[in-house]
Short mmCIF file of C-alpha atoms (C1' of nucleotides) in Angstrom, two decimals:
data_model
loop_
_atom_site.label_atom_id
_atom_site.label_comp_id
_atom_site.label_asym_id
_atom_site.label_seq_id
_atom_site.Cartn_x
_atom_site.Cartn_y
_atom_site.Cartn_z
CA UNK A 1 0.00 0.00 0.00
CA UNK A 2 1.50 3.31 -1.03
CA UNK A 3 1.98 6.25 1.31
CA UNK A 4 -0.61 8.04 -0.71
CA UNK A 5 -3.15 5.34 -0.04
CA UNK A 6 -2.35 5.20 3.64
CA UNK A 7 -3.67 8.62 4.46
CA UNK A 8 -6.83 8.22 2.49
CA UNK A 9 -9.08 6.19 4.77
CA UNK A 10 -10.73 2.97 3.83
CA UNK A 11 -13.61 4.57 1.96
CA UNK A 12 -11.58 6.78 -0.33
CA UNK A 13 -9.13 3.97 -0.85
CA UNK A 14 -11.65 1.44 -2.21
CA UNK A 15 -13.18 4.19 -4.27
CA UNK A 16 -9.83 4.97 -5.85
CA UNK A 17 -9.14 1.28 -6.37
CA UNK A 18 -12.49 0.79 -8.08
CA UNK A 19 -11.92 3.75 -10.35
CA UNK A 20 -8.42 2.68 -11.30
CA UNK A 21 -9.44 -0.91 -12.02
CA UNK A 22 -12.42 0.30 -14.00
CA UNK A 23 -10.43 2.63 -16.25
CA UNK A 24 -7.91 -0.13 -16.87
CA UNK A 25 -10.62 -2.57 -17.87
CA UNK A 26 -12.40 0.01 -20.01
CA UNK A 27 -9.21 0.72 -21.91
CA UNK A 28 -8.36 -2.92 -22.39
CA UNK A 29 -11.73 -4.38 -23.33
CA UNK A 30 -14.10 -1.46 -23.80
CA UNK A 31 -16.70 0.16 -21.58
CA UNK A 32 -19.70 -1.81 -22.80
CA UNK A 33 -17.86 -5.10 -22.55
CA UNK A 34 -16.93 -4.49 -18.94
CA UNK A 35 -19.48 -5.46 -16.32
CA UNK A 36 -19.91 -3.90 -12.91
CA UNK A 37 -19.31 -7.28 -11.29
CA UNK A 38 -16.03 -7.55 -13.16
CA UNK A 39 -14.83 -4.17 -11.92
CA UNK A 40 -15.85 -5.03 -8.39
CA UNK A 41 -14.03 -8.33 -8.61
CA UNK A 42 -10.87 -6.69 -9.91
CA UNK A 43 -10.97 -4.30 -6.98
CA UNK A 44 -11.50 -7.16 -4.53
CA UNK A 45 -14.95 -6.07 -3.56
CA UNK A 46 -18.62 -6.92 -4.06
CA UNK A 47 -20.88 -5.59 -6.77
CA UNK A 48 -23.00 -4.03 -4.06
CA UNK A 49 -20.06 -2.12 -2.70
CA UNK A 50 -19.26 -0.91 -6.17
CA UNK A 51 -22.68 0.69 -6.47
CA UNK A 52 -22.33 2.27 -3.08
CA UNK A 53 -19.31 4.16 -4.34
CA UNK A 54 -20.58 4.95 -7.82
CA UNK A 55 -24.30 5.33 -8.26
CA UNK A 56 -24.01 4.42 -11.92
CA UNK A 57 -21.37 2.77 -14.05
CA UNK A 58 -20.89 5.88 -16.15
CA UNK A 59 -19.91 7.98 -13.15
CA UNK A 60 -16.59 6.17 -13.30
CA UNK A 61 -15.83 8.10 -16.45
CA UNK A 62 -17.98 11.22 -16.35
CA UNK A 63 -17.47 13.54 -13.43
CA UNK A 64 -18.93 16.87 -12.47
CA UNK A 65 -16.84 19.89 -13.14
CA UNK A 66 -16.78 23.38 -11.91
CA UNK A 67 -20.31 24.67 -11.77
CA UNK A 68 -20.01 27.48 -9.23
CA UNK A 69 -16.94 28.89 -10.92
CA UNK A 70 -18.77 29.12 -14.21
CA UNK A 71 -21.74 30.88 -12.69
CA UNK A 72 -19.48 33.48 -11.11
CA UNK A 73 -17.59 34.11 -14.31
CA UNK A 74 -20.77 34.58 -16.29
CA UNK A 75 -22.07 36.94 -13.64
CA UNK A 76 -18.96 39.03 -14.07
CA UNK A 77 -19.58 39.49 -17.78
CA UNK A 78 -20.83 42.89 -18.90
CA UNK A 79 -24.58 43.08 -19.35
CA UNK A 80 -26.49 44.03 -22.42
CA UNK A 81 -24.65 41.60 -24.65
CA UNK A 82 -26.48 38.76 -26.40
CA UNK A 83 -26.70 35.64 -24.22
CA UNK A 84 -24.44 33.59 -26.44
CA UNK A 85 -21.74 36.22 -26.27
CA UNK A 86 -22.05 36.48 -22.52
CA UNK A 87 -21.96 32.73 -22.05
CA UNK A 88 -18.89 32.38 -24.20
CA UNK A 89 -17.18 35.27 -22.44
CA UNK A 90 -18.00 33.77 -19.07
CA UNK A 91 -16.68 30.37 -20.02
CA UNK A 92 -13.48 31.95 -21.31
CA UNK A 93 -12.97 33.76 -18.05
CA UNK A 94 -13.83 30.71 -15.99
CA UNK A 95 -11.38 28.58 -17.89
CA UNK A 96 -8.56 31.06 -17.47
CA UNK A 97 -9.13 31.01 -13.74
CA UNK A 98 -9.08 27.24 -13.59
CA UNK A 99 -6.17 25.28 -12.18
CA UNK A 100 -4.77 23.39 -15.15
CA UNK A 101 -6.17 19.95 -14.37
CA UNK A 102 -4.19 16.75 -14.44
CA UNK A 103 -4.45 16.67 -18.19
CA UNK A 104 -3.45 13.04 -18.58
CA UNK A 105 -6.18 11.75 -16.32
CA UNK A 106 -8.76 13.93 -17.99
CA UNK A 107 -7.66 12.80 -21.40
CA UNK A 108 -7.84 9.19 -20.32
CA UNK A 109 -11.44 9.55 -19.29
CA UNK A 110 -12.50 11.61 -22.24
CA UNK A 111 -10.83 9.16 -24.55
CA UNK A 112 -12.94 6.36 -23.17
CA UNK A 113 -16.02 8.54 -23.52
CA UNK A 114 -15.13 9.38 -27.10
CA UNK A 115 -14.80 5.70 -27.92
CA UNK A 116 -18.12 4.81 -26.32
CA UNK A 117 -21.29 6.17 -27.94
CA UNK A 118 -23.43 5.00 -25.06
CA UNK A 119 -21.41 7.31 -22.81
CA UNK A 120 -22.13 10.46 -24.79
CA UNK A 121 -25.61 10.29 -23.34
CA UNK A 122 -24.15 10.29 -19.85
CA UNK A 123 -22.07 13.33 -20.70
CA UNK A 124 -25.11 15.16 -21.97
CA UNK A 125 -27.04 14.30 -18.84
CA UNK A 126 -24.12 15.51 -16.80
CA UNK A 127 -24.02 18.81 -18.66
CA UNK A 128 -27.66 19.38 -17.81
CA UNK A 129 -26.80 20.52 -14.30
CA UNK A 130 -24.24 23.04 -15.52
CA UNK A 131 -26.67 24.18 -18.17
CA UNK A 132 -29.25 24.86 -15.54
CA UNK A 133 -26.87 27.07 -13.60
CA UNK A 134 -25.78 28.92 -16.71
CA UNK A 135 -29.37 29.61 -17.67
CA UNK A 136 -30.26 30.90 -14.24
CA UNK A 137 -27.31 33.23 -14.28
CA UNK A 138 -28.12 34.59 -17.73
CA UNK A 139 -31.80 35.03 -16.96
CA UNK A 140 -31.06 36.60 -13.60
CA UNK A 141 -29.09 39.22 -15.46
CA UNK A 142 -31.92 40.04 -17.78
CA UNK A 143 -31.65 37.65 -20.71
CA UNK A 144 -34.70 36.19 -22.39
CA UNK A 145 -35.21 32.68 -20.93
CA UNK A 146 -35.57 31.05 -24.32
CA UNK A 147 -32.43 32.67 -25.64
CA UNK A 148 -30.55 31.89 -22.44
CA UNK A 149 -31.53 28.25 -22.66
CA UNK A 150 -30.40 27.98 -26.26
CA UNK A 151 -27.13 29.77 -25.61
CA UNK A 152 -26.28 27.66 -22.57
CA UNK A 153 -27.02 24.38 -24.30
CA UNK A 154 -25.06 25.41 -27.38
CA UNK A 155 -21.97 26.52 -25.50
CA UNK A 156 -21.78 23.40 -23.36
CA UNK A 157 -22.36 21.10 -26.29
CA UNK A 158 -19.70 22.95 -28.26
CA UNK A 159 -17.12 22.64 -25.51
CA UNK A 160 -17.98 18.98 -25.07
CA UNK A 161 -17.46 18.35 -28.75
CA UNK A 162 -14.10 20.09 -28.57
CA UNK A 163 -13.08 17.96 -25.59
CA UNK A 164 -13.94 14.77 -27.42
CA UNK A 165 -11.80 15.74 -30.39
CA UNK A 166 -8.98 17.01 -28.19
CA UNK A 167 -8.77 13.68 -26.41
CA UNK A 168 -7.96 11.92 -29.66
CA UNK A 169 -4.90 14.03 -30.34
CA UNK A 170 -1.59 13.57 -28.58
CA UNK A 171 0.08 16.33 -26.66
CA UNK A 172 -2.28 19.14 -27.61
CA UNK A 173 -3.05 21.57 -24.82
CA UNK A 174 -6.52 21.39 -23.35
CA UNK A 175 -6.67 25.15 -22.94
CA UNK A 176 -6.01 25.74 -26.63
CA UNK A 177 -8.76 23.35 -27.65
CA UNK A 178 -11.28 25.06 -25.40
CA UNK A 179 -10.21 28.49 -26.54
CA UNK A 180 -10.61 27.54 -30.19
CA UNK A 181 -14.04 26.10 -29.50
CA UNK A 182 -15.16 29.34 -27.90
CA UNK A 183 -13.92 31.25 -30.92
CA UNK A 184 -15.99 29.00 -33.14
CA UNK A 185 -19.03 29.66 -31.00
CA UNK A 186 -18.60 33.35 -31.62
CA UNK A 187 -18.37 32.66 -35.35
CA UNK A 188 -14.85 34.00 -35.32
CA UNK A 189 -13.34 31.14 -37.25
CA UNK B 1 -60.78 -1.26 -36.37
CA UNK B 2 -60.73 2.04 -38.21
CA UNK B 3 -60.39 2.45 -41.94
CA UNK B 4 -57.01 3.93 -41.35
CA UNK B 5 -55.85 0.84 -39.53
CA UNK B 6 -57.23 -1.47 -42.16
CA UNK B 7 -54.85 -0.47 -44.87
CA UNK B 8 -51.80 -0.57 -42.66
CA UNK B 9 -50.94 -4.25 -42.46
CA UNK B 10 -50.53 -6.19 -39.28
CA UNK B 11 -46.98 -5.05 -38.61
CA UNK B 12 -47.60 -1.33 -38.89
CA UNK B 13 -50.83 -1.74 -36.98
CA UNK B 14 -49.31 -3.27 -33.87
CA UNK B 15 -46.52 -0.77 -34.05
CA UNK B 16 -48.99 2.09 -34.08
CA UNK B 17 -50.96 0.50 -31.26
CA UNK B 18 -47.84 0.11 -29.17
CA UNK B 19 -46.85 3.71 -29.72
CA UNK B 20 -50.27 5.06 -28.93
CA UNK B 21 -50.62 2.99 -25.75
CA UNK B 22 -47.13 3.97 -24.69
CA UNK B 23 -47.66 7.72 -25.09
CA UNK B 24 -50.91 7.44 -23.16
CA UNK B 25 -49.24 5.64 -20.31
CA UNK B 26 -46.27 7.99 -20.30
CA UNK B 27 -48.57 10.98 -20.01
CA UNK B 28 -50.67 9.42 -17.30
CA UNK B 29 -48.04 7.92 -15.04
CA UNK B 30 -44.67 9.09 -16.32
CA UNK B 31 -42.06 7.54 -18.55
CA UNK B 32 -39.89 6.02 -15.84
CA UNK B 33 -42.89 4.57 -14.04
CA UNK B 34 -44.09 2.77 -17.15
CA UNK B 35 -42.56 -0.62 -17.88
CA UNK B 36 -42.14 -2.21 -21.26
CA UNK B 37 -44.26 -5.15 -20.13
CA UNK B 38 -47.05 -2.76 -19.20
CA UNK B 39 -47.01 -1.13 -22.62
CA UNK B 40 -47.00 -4.49 -24.31
CA UNK B 41 -49.90 -5.63 -22.17
CA UNK B 42 -51.93 -2.52 -22.97
CA UNK B 43 -51.37 -3.16 -26.66
CA UNK B 44 -52.38 -6.80 -26.27
CA UNK B 45 -48.99 -8.13 -27.12
CA UNK B 46 -45.92 -9.72 -25.57
CA UNK B 47 -42.91 -7.90 -24.19
CA UNK B 48 -40.81 -9.67 -26.78
CA UNK B 49 -42.95 -8.32 -29.58
CA UNK B 50 -42.66 -4.86 -28.14
CA UNK B 51 -38.90 -4.98 -28.45
CA UNK B 52 -39.15 -6.26 -31.96
CA UNK B 53 -40.96 -3.09 -32.93
CA UNK B 54 -38.94 -0.66 -30.82
CA UNK B 55 -35.33 -1.58 -30.16
CA UNK B 56 -35.35 0.56 -27.04
CA UNK B 57 -38.02 2.05 -24.84
CA UNK B 58 -36.93 5.59 -25.61
CA UNK B 59 -37.49 5.16 -29.33
CA UNK B 60 -41.18 5.45 -28.53
CA UNK B 61 -40.60 9.11 -27.81
CA UNK B 62 -37.47 10.08 -29.68
CA UNK B 63 -37.50 9.64 -33.41
CA UNK B 64 -35.04 10.43 -36.16
CA UNK B 65 -35.63 13.57 -38.13
CA UNK B 66 -34.58 14.84 -41.43
CA UNK B 67 -30.88 14.18 -41.85
CA UNK B 68 -30.51 14.24 -45.62
CA UNK B 69 -32.50 17.45 -45.93
CA UNK B 70 -30.19 19.18 -43.49
CA UNK B 71 -27.08 18.05 -45.29
CA UNK B 72 -28.40 19.41 -48.57
CA UNK B 73 -29.35 22.73 -47.09
CA UNK B 74 -25.95 23.18 -45.50
CA UNK B 75 -24.29 22.28 -48.77
CA UNK B 76 -26.24 25.04 -50.46
CA UNK B 77 -24.89 27.68 -48.08
CA UNK B 78 -22.25 30.06 -49.42
CA UNK B 79 -18.70 29.03 -48.62
CA UNK B 80 -16.09 31.00 -46.82
CA UNK B 81 -18.33 31.78 -43.88
CA UNK B 82 -17.48 30.58 -40.36
CA UNK B 83 -18.84 27.07 -39.71
CA UNK B 84 -21.32 28.22 -37.10
CA UNK B 85 -22.77 30.75 -39.50
CA UNK B 86 -23.01 28.18 -42.25
CA UNK B 87 -24.60 25.62 -39.99
CA UNK B 88 -27.18 28.08 -38.76
CA UNK B 89 -27.92 29.25 -42.27
CA UNK B 90 -28.29 25.69 -43.46
CA UNK B 91 -30.65 24.80 -40.67
CA UNK B 92 -32.73 27.87 -41.37
CA UNK B 93 -33.04 26.90 -45.00
CA UNK B 94 -33.79 23.28 -44.17
CA UNK B 95 -36.51 24.26 -41.78
CA UNK B 96 -38.19 26.55 -44.28
CA UNK B 97 -38.30 23.72 -46.78
CA UNK B 98 -39.82 21.33 -44.27
CA UNK B 99 -43.44 20.27 -44.37
CA UNK B 100 -44.95 21.72 -41.23
CA UNK B 101 -45.13 18.55 -39.17
CA UNK B 102 -48.13 17.41 -37.21
CA UNK B 103 -47.33 19.89 -34.50
CA UNK B 104 -49.56 18.34 -31.88
CA UNK B 105 -47.98 14.95 -32.10
CA UNK B 106 -44.50 16.44 -31.98
CA UNK B 107 -45.39 18.54 -29.00
CA UNK B 108 -46.79 15.54 -27.23
CA UNK B 109 -43.56 13.65 -27.57
CA UNK B 110 -41.30 16.55 -26.78
CA UNK B 111 -43.37 17.30 -23.72
CA UNK B 112 -42.78 13.83 -22.39
CA UNK B 113 -39.09 14.21 -23.14
CA UNK B 114 -38.98 17.56 -21.38
CA UNK B 115 -40.58 16.03 -18.31
CA UNK B 116 -38.17 13.11 -18.24
CA UNK B 117 -34.50 13.84 -17.51
CA UNK B 118 -33.51 10.30 -18.32
CA UNK B 119 -34.76 10.89 -21.87
CA UNK B 120 -32.53 13.88 -22.55
CA UNK B 121 -29.72 11.41 -22.89
CA UNK B 122 -31.64 9.57 -25.58
CA UNK B 123 -32.20 12.82 -27.43
CA UNK B 124 -28.52 13.63 -27.32
CA UNK B 125 -27.65 10.19 -28.62
CA UNK B 126 -30.18 10.66 -31.36
CA UNK B 127 -28.67 14.00 -32.35
CA UNK B 128 -25.29 12.35 -32.73
CA UNK B 129 -26.20 10.93 -36.13
CA UNK B 130 -27.36 14.29 -37.46
CA UNK B 131 -24.28 15.90 -35.97
CA UNK B 132 -22.09 13.49 -37.87
CA UNK B 133 -23.73 14.40 -41.16
CA UNK B 134 -23.50 18.10 -40.45
CA UNK B 135 -19.80 17.82 -39.66
CA UNK B 136 -19.08 15.88 -42.81
CA UNK B 137 -20.85 18.46 -44.90
CA UNK B 138 -19.03 21.37 -43.29
CA UNK B 139 -15.64 19.70 -43.51
CA UNK B 140 -16.25 18.62 -47.07
CA UNK B 141 -16.73 22.26 -47.92
CA UNK B 142 -13.45 23.27 -46.39
CA UNK B 143 -14.15 23.95 -42.73
CA UNK B 144 -11.67 23.05 -40.03
CA UNK B 145 -12.79 19.72 -38.55
CA UNK B 146 -12.54 20.93 -34.97
CA UNK B 147 -14.56 24.02 -35.70
CA UNK B 148 -17.09 22.05 -37.71
CA UNK B 149 -17.56 19.61 -34.87
CA UNK B 150 -18.09 22.39 -32.35
CA UNK B 151 -20.48 24.28 -34.58
CA UNK B 152 -22.56 21.22 -35.40
CA UNK B 153 -22.87 20.15 -31.77
CA UNK B 154 -23.74 23.67 -30.67
CA UNK B 155 -26.42 24.23 -33.27
CA UNK B 156 -28.15 20.92 -32.63
CA UNK B 157 -28.02 21.34 -28.88
CA UNK B 158 -29.40 24.85 -29.23
CA UNK B 159 -32.31 23.74 -31.36
CA UNK B 160 -33.01 20.88 -29.00
CA UNK B 161 -33.12 23.25 -26.06
CA UNK B 162 -35.53 25.48 -27.96
CA UNK B 163 -37.78 22.51 -28.74
CA UNK B 164 -37.92 21.51 -25.10
CA UNK B 165 -38.99 24.99 -24.06
CA UNK B 166 -41.44 25.32 -26.94
CA UNK B 167 -43.21 22.15 -25.91
CA UNK B 168 -44.07 23.66 -22.55
CA UNK B 169 -45.94 26.58 -24.05
CA UNK B 170 -49.39 26.37 -25.51
CA UNK B 171 -50.17 27.34 -29.04
CA UNK B 172 -46.81 28.81 -29.96
CA UNK B 173 -45.63 28.03 -33.47
CA UNK B 174 -42.78 25.57 -33.80
CA UNK B 175 -41.27 27.53 -36.66
CA UNK B 176 -41.03 30.69 -34.59
CA UNK B 177 -39.29 28.90 -31.77
CA UNK B 178 -36.72 27.40 -34.11
CA UNK B 179 -36.18 30.68 -35.87
CA UNK B 180 -35.59 32.48 -32.61
CA UNK B 181 -33.12 29.82 -31.51
CA UNK B 182 -31.15 30.24 -34.70
CA UNK B 183 -31.03 33.97 -34.10
CA UNK B 184 -29.65 33.35 -30.66
CA UNK B 185 -26.98 31.09 -32.10
CA UNK B 186 -25.85 33.95 -34.29
CA UNK B 187 -25.72 36.19 -31.23
CA UNK B 188 -28.39 38.34 -32.78
CA UNK B 189 -30.52 38.53 -29.65
"C1'" DG C 1 -11.44 -5.28 25.33
"C1'" DA C 2 -16.28 -3.93 25.06
"C1'" DA C 3 -19.09 -0.83 22.44
"C1'" DC C 4 -20.28 1.65 18.60
"C1'" DA C 5 -20.39 3.11 13.87
"C1'" DA C 6 -18.65 2.87 9.33
"C1'" DA C 7 -17.75 -0.17 5.57
"C1'" DT C 8 -18.76 -4.22 3.40
"C1'" DG C 9 -21.31 -8.62 2.44
"C1'" DT C 10 -25.71 -11.62 1.32
"C1'" DT C 11 -29.82 -12.47 -0.75
"C1'" DA C 12 -33.41 -11.59 -3.46
"C1'" DG C 13 -35.48 -8.93 -6.53
"C1'" DT C 14 -36.94 -5.40 -10.73
"C1'" DG C 15 -36.64 -3.77 -15.33
"C1'" DG C 16 -34.52 -3.23 -19.89
"C1'" DC C 17 -33.05 -6.09 -23.28
"C1'" DT C 18 -31.41 -10.49 -26.04
"C1'" DA C 19 -31.12 -15.29 -27.97
"C1'" DA C 20 -32.97 -19.69 -29.47
"C1'" DC C 21 -36.58 -22.03 -30.58
"C1'" DA C 22 -41.76 -23.01 -31.04
"C1'" DT C 23 -46.24 -21.46 -32.64
"C1'" DT C 24 -49.67 -18.99 -34.83
"C1'" DT C 25 -51.44 -16.12 -38.63
"C1'" DA C 26 -52.01 -14.38 -43.23
"C1'" DG C 27 -51.54 -14.78 -47.79
"C1'" DT C 28 -50.42 -17.77 -52.14
"C1'" DG C 29 -50.66 -21.39 -55.74
"C1'" DG C 30 -52.84 -25.45 -56.91
"C1'" DC D 1 -60.82 -25.36 -50.26
"C1'" DC D 2 -56.49 -26.97 -48.95
"C1'" DA D 3 -51.67 -27.42 -48.50
"C1'" DC D 4 -47.56 -24.53 -48.27
"C1'" DT D 5 -44.75 -20.73 -46.94
"C1'" DA D 6 -43.21 -16.71 -44.74
"C1'" DA D 7 -44.13 -13.16 -41.71
"C1'" DA D 8 -45.60 -12.05 -37.11
"C1'" DT D 9 -45.93 -13.36 -32.63
"C1'" DG D 10 -45.23 -16.32 -28.43
"C1'" DT D 11 -42.21 -19.01 -24.78
"C1'" DT D 12 -38.52 -19.67 -22.07
"C1'" DA D 13 -34.40 -18.64 -20.18
"C1'" DG D 14 -30.98 -15.56 -19.20
"C1'" DC D 15 -27.59 -11.20 -18.85
"C1'" DC D 16 -26.70 -6.88 -16.82
"C1'" DA D 17 -27.44 -2.42 -14.36
"C1'" DC D 18 -29.27 -1.28 -10.29
"C1'" DT D 19 -32.03 -1.46 -5.54
"C1'" DA D 20 -33.80 -2.83 -0.86
"C1'" DA D 21 -33.52 -5.19 3.54
"C1'" DC D 22 -30.97 -7.25 6.52
"C1'" DA D 23 -26.55 -9.49 8.35
"C1'" DT D 24 -21.61 -9.22 9.11
"C1'" DT D 25 -17.17 -7.58 9.50
"C1'" DT D 26 -13.72 -3.98 10.56
"C1'" DG D 27 -11.78 -0.03 12.62
"C1'" DT D 28 -11.98 3.27 16.39
"C1'" DT D 29 -12.77 5.04 20.95
"C1'" DC D 30 -13.19 4.89 25.67
#
DNA sequence: GAACAAATGTTAGTGGCTAACATTTAGTGG
DNA sequence: CCACTAAATGTTAGCCACTAACATTTGTTC
């Protein structure tokens, strides 16, 4: 057991073990071909325990990002602009303020997602929460609800698409991919 | 048996019966609370037969739209514009050329989808095919693949969001909702 | 080391979905 | 009208994601 594991506590440790085993299996034999029981077995644990740590199988790959940060950044955007422009501006600001994430781990997950059509649905469902927050922020600042809803959905879907393509390249910077996507959303490319 | 049913053939008839029973049940007790066996029973048929007509439960609500039409319309857009602009323009043209669909039936389905988070995922998965076609068209006409991918995803997600909101209103015209969404995607509102 | 709570295990189920094989039903040619 | 065929449906059995109720272990604290 590594030092790192030692100071994690039993709960966090099994969770980490499950996640690691799962990603390994997904990469080796595919997400759909890997059963929950198999993951649990590889982690030396019961299927039941697996589901206590991850409510659904797809949560092993898709995780929630930085909702509050995004809301703040959008709030800081100047008013009076069209919702799409404000959403894009907010996302740009939010991203700049973000700690550069462990890019390799992110890419690993996104790669699995990109290779697994059935997971795109999970990503979309996951985006719904962020979308909700974005919409509320835009509407709270005076945008038309319909327009806000469209803008929020479009921006998140656009960024997601960019992430999926980014994961297939080697060595490219995540920040550049996101930045380019935001440009596209402003019809600047 | 109505005249309409008579000239449908057994296959199409059970299919229609299944769909009708399903929508009824979904509206009365919710999508998630309705089981495939229940639908089959209501239609006087076996669960097995149900799945022979609809590969998945969500296909009862989410259906494929007009992919080839969209591709053509995008192809007809002037070149040299940013991908988002071209995609929006293409969609606008495609929509204008569309036979105004049976709005009530569409609204019925979309309403169920809007009320059922677990169905948003199915919608997203369904959009993937259209997205693919859009991307190919844009790239084939010289767009950067990354930008094309972002633009296609954004436009489809935006329209989907607009549809979901439209379904919640009474009497509003579908065409207006779509048109407004496309304006938003061009940051014109 | 007894007591308590957190973490895991067991068992039994539901619901979506599939495969393999049997049966019915609706047309068709004789 | 009947035999024949193919399409449409039925039966049975099972996989997998996921859940509920209850039992057991494991670590911690006093």
